[in-house]
PDB file of C-alpha atoms in Angstrom:
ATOM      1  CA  UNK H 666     105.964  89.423 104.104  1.00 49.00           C
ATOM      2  CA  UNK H 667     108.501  89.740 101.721  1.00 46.00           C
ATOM      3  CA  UNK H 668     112.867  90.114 102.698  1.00 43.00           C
ATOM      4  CA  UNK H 669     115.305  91.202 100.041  1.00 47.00           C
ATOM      5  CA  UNK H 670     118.771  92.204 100.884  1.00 61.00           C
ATOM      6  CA  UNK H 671     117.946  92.344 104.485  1.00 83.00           C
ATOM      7  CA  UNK H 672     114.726  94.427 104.070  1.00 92.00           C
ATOM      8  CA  UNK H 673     112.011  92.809 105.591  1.00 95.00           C
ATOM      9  CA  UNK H 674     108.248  94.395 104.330  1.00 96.00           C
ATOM     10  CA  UNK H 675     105.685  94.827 107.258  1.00 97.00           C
ATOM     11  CA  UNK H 676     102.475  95.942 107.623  1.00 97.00           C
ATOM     12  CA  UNK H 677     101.174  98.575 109.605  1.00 97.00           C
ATOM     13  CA  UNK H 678     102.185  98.906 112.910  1.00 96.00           C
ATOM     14  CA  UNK H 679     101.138 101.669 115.370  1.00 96.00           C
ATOM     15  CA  UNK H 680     104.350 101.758 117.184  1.00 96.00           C
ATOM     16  CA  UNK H 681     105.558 102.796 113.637  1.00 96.00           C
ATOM     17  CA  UNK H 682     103.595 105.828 113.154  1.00 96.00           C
ATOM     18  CA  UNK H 683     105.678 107.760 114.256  1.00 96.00           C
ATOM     19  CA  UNK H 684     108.512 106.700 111.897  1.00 96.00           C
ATOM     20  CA  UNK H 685     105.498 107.272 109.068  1.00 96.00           C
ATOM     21  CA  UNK H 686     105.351 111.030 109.571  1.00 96.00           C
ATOM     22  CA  UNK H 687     109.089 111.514 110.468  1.00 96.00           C
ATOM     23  CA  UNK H 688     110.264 109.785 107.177  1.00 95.00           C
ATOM     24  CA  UNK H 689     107.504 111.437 104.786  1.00 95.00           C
ATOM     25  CA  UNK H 690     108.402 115.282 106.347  1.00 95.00           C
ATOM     26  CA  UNK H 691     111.744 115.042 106.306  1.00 93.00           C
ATOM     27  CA  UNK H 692     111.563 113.855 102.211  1.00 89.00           C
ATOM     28  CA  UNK H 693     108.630 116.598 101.719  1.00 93.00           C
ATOM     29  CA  UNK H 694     110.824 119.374 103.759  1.00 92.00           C
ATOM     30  CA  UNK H 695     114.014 118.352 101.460  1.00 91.00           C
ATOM     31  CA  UNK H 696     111.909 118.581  98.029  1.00 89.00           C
ATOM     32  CA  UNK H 697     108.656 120.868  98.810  1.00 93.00           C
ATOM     33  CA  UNK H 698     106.718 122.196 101.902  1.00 91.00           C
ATOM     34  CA  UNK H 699     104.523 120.206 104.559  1.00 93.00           C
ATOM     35  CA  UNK H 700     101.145 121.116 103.016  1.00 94.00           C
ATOM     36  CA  UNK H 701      97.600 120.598 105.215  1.00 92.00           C
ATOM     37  CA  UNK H 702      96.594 117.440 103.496  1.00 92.00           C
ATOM     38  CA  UNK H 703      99.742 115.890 104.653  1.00 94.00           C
ATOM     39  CA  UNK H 704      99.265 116.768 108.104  1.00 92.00           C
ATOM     40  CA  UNK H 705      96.421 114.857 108.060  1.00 92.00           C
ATOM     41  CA  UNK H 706      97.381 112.364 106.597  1.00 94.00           C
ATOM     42  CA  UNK H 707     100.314 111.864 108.674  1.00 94.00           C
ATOM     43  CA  UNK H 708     100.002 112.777 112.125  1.00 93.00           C
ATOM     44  CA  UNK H 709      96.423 110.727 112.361  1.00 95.00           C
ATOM     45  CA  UNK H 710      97.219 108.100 109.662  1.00 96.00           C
ATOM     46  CA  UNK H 711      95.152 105.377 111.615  1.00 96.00           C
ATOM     47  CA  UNK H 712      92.361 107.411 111.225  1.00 96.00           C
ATOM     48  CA  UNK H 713      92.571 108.851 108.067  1.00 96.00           C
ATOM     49  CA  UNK H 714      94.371 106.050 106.017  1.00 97.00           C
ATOM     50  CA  UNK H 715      93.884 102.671 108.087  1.00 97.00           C
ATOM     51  CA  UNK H 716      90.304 102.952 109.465  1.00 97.00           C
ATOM     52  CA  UNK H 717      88.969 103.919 105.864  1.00 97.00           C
ATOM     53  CA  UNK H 718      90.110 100.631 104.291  1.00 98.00           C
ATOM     54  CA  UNK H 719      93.736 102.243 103.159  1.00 98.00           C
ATOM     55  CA  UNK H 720      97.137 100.577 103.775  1.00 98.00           C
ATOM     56  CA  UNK H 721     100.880 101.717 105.359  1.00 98.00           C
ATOM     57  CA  UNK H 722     103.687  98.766 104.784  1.00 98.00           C
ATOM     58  CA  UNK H 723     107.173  99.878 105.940  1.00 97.00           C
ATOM     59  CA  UNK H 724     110.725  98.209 105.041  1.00 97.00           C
ATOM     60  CA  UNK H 725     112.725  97.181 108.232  1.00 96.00           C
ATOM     61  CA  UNK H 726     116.315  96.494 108.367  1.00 94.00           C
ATOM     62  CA  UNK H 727     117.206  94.629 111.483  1.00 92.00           C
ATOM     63  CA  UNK H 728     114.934  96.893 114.237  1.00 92.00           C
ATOM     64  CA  UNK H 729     115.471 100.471 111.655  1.00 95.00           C
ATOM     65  CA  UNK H 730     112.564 101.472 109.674  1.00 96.00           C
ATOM     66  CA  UNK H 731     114.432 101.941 106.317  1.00 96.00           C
ATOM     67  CA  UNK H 732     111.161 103.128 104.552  1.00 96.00           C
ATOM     68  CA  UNK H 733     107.491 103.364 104.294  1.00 97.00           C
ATOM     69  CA  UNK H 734     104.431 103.756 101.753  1.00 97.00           C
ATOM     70  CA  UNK H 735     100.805 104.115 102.000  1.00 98.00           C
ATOM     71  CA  UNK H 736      97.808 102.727  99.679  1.00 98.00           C
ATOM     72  CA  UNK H 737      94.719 105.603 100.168  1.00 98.00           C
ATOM     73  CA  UNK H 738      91.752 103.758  99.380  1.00 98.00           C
ATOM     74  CA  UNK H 739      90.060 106.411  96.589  1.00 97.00           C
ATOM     75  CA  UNK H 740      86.987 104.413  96.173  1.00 97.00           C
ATOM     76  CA  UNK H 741      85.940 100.475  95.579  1.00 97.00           C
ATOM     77  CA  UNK H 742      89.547  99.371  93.714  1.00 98.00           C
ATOM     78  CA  UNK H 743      90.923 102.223  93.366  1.00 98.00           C
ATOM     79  CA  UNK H 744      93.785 103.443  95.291  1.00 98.00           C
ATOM     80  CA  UNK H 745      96.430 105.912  95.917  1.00 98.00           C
ATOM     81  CA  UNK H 746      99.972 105.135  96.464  1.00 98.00           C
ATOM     82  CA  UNK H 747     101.451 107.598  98.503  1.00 96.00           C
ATOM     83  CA  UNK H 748     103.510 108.857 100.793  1.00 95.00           C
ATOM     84  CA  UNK H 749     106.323 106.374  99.777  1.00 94.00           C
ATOM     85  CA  UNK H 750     109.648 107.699 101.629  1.00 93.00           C
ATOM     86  CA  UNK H 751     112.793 105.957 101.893  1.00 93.00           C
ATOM     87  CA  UNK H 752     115.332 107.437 105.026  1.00 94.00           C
ATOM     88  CA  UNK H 753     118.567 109.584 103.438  1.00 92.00           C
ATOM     89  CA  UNK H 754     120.514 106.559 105.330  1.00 93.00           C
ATOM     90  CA  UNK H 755     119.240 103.859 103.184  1.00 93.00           C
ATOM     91  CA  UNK H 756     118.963 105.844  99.674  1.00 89.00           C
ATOM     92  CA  UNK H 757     120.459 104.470  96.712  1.00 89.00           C
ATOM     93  CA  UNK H 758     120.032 100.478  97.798  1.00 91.00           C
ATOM     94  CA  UNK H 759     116.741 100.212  95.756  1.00 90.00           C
ATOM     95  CA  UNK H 760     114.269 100.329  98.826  1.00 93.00           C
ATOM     96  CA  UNK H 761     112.187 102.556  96.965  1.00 90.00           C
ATOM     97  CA  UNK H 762     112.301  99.845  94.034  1.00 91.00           C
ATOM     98  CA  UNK H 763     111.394  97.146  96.432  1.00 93.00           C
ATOM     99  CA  UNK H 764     108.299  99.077  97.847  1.00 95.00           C
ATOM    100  CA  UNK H 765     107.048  99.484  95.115  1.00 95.00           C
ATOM    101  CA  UNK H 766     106.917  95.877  93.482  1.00 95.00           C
ATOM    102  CA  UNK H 767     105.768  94.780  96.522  1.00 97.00           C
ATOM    103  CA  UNK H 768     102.791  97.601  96.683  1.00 97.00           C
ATOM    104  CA  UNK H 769     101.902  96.442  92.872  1.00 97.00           C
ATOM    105  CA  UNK H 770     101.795  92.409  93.933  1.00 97.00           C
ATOM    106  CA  UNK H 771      99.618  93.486  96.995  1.00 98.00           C
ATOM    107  CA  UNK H 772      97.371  95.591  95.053  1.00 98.00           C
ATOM    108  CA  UNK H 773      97.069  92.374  92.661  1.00 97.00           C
ATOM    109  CA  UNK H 774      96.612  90.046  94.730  1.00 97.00           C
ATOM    110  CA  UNK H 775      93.688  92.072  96.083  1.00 97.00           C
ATOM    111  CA  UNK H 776      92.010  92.070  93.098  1.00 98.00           C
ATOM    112  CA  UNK H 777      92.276  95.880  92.634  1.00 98.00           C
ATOM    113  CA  UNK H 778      91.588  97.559  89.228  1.00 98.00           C
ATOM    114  CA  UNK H 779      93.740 100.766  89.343  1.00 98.00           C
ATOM    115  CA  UNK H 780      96.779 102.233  91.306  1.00 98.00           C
ATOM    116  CA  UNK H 781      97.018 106.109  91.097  1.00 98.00           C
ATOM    117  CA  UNK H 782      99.285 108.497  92.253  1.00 98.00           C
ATOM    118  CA  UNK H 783     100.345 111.961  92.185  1.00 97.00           C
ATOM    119  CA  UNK H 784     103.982 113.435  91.733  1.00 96.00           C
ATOM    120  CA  UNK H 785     105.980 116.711  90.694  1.00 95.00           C
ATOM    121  CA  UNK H 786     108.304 115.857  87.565  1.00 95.00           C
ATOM    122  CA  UNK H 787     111.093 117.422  89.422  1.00 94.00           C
ATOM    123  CA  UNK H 788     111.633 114.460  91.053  1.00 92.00           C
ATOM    124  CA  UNK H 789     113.256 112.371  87.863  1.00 91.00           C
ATOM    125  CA  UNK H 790     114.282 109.146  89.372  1.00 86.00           C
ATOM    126  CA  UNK H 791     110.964 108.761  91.034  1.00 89.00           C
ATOM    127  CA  UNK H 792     109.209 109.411  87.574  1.00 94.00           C
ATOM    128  CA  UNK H 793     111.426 107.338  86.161  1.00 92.00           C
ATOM    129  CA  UNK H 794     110.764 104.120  88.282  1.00 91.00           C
ATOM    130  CA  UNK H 795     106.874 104.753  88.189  1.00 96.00           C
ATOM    131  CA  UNK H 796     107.072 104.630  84.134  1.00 97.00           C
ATOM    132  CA  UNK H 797     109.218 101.594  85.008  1.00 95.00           C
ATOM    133  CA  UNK H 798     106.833  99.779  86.370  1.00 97.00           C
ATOM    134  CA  UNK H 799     104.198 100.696  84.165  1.00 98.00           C
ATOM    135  CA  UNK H 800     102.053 104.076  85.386  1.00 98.00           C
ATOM    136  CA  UNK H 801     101.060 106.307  82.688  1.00 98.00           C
ATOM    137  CA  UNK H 802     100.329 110.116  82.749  1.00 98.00           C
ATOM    138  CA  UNK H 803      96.884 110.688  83.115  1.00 98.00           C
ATOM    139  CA  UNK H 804      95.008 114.525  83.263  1.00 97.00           C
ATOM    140  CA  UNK H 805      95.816 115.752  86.791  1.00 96.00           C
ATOM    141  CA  UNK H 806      92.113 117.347  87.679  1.00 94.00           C
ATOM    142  CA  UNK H 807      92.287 121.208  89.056  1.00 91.00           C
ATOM    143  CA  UNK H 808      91.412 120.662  92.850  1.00 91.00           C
ATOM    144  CA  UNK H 809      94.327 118.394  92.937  1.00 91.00           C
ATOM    145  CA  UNK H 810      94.983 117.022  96.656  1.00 91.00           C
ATOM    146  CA  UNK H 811      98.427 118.019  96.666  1.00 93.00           C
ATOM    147  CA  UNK H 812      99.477 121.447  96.058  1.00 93.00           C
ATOM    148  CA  UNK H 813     103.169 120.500  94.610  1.00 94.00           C
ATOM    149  CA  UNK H 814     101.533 118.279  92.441  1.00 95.00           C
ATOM    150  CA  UNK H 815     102.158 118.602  88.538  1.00 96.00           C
ATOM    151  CA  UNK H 816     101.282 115.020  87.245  1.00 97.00           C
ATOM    152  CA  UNK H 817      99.336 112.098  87.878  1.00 97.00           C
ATOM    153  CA  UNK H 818      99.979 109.006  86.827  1.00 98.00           C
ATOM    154  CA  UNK H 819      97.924 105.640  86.885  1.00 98.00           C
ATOM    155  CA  UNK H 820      98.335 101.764  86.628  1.00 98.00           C
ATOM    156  CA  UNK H 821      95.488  99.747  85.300  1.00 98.00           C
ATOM    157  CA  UNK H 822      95.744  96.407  87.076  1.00 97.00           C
TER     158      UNK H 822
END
């Protein structure tokens, strides 16, 4: 558990799954569309993200889910970061920043060997902060899990 300016990070809690899909489809309705894969993903994220060895932290301030992010376990290692959403109401006070140091010291400190993700270079600031933190474009292959999708981008822990 990590706090920062009132942001406390927790881990998964069912009673916050709700807050999970609410937060990611109101980012993907602002930006894109609510594609299949995210359905999944969303409305049965136990199943589909906890039970197969994946990970959802959120960021709490006081008893408000502020934001949320999930590791996808890809294979032995290897992981997707996704479905990182911060609420409009607590944009711009570096949640997103926050979530995503502490999902690179988590993924370290499980001995991980790669982070991907995948991303749509209209978002700039987003881009911006993964190149920040050190993810490099990588070939985004043609049966690409997200639709919107346009790059993919990698860290090599």
């Amino acid at each position: 558990m990590e706090t920062t300016k009132n942001i406390t990070l927790i881990p998964f809690d069912p009673k916050y799954a709700k807050d999970f899909a609410d937060l990611n489809v109101a980012w993907l309705e602002k930006y894109f569309v609510v594609e299949p894969h995210d359905v999944e993903l969303l409305e049965r994220c136990e199943e589909t993200i906890i039970n197969k060895g994946g990970h959802i932290f959120f960021a709490k301030s006081g008893s408000t889910i502020a934001g949320t992010f999930a590791l996808i376990k890809i294979k032995e290692g290897v992981y997707e970061l996704g479905k990182m959403a911060v609420s409009p109401k607590f944009q711009g006070q570096r949640i997103g920043q926050q979530l995503m140091s502490f999902c690179l010291d988590f993924a370290k400190d499980q001995n991980w060997t790669k982070v991907i993700l995948y991303s749509n270079t209209i978002l700039e600031n987003a881009i911006h902060i993964y190149k920040k933190y050190g993810f490099v474009e990588i070939e985004l292959e043609k049966d690409s899990p997200y639709q919107r999708s346009n790059i993919k981008m990698e860290l090599i822990l």
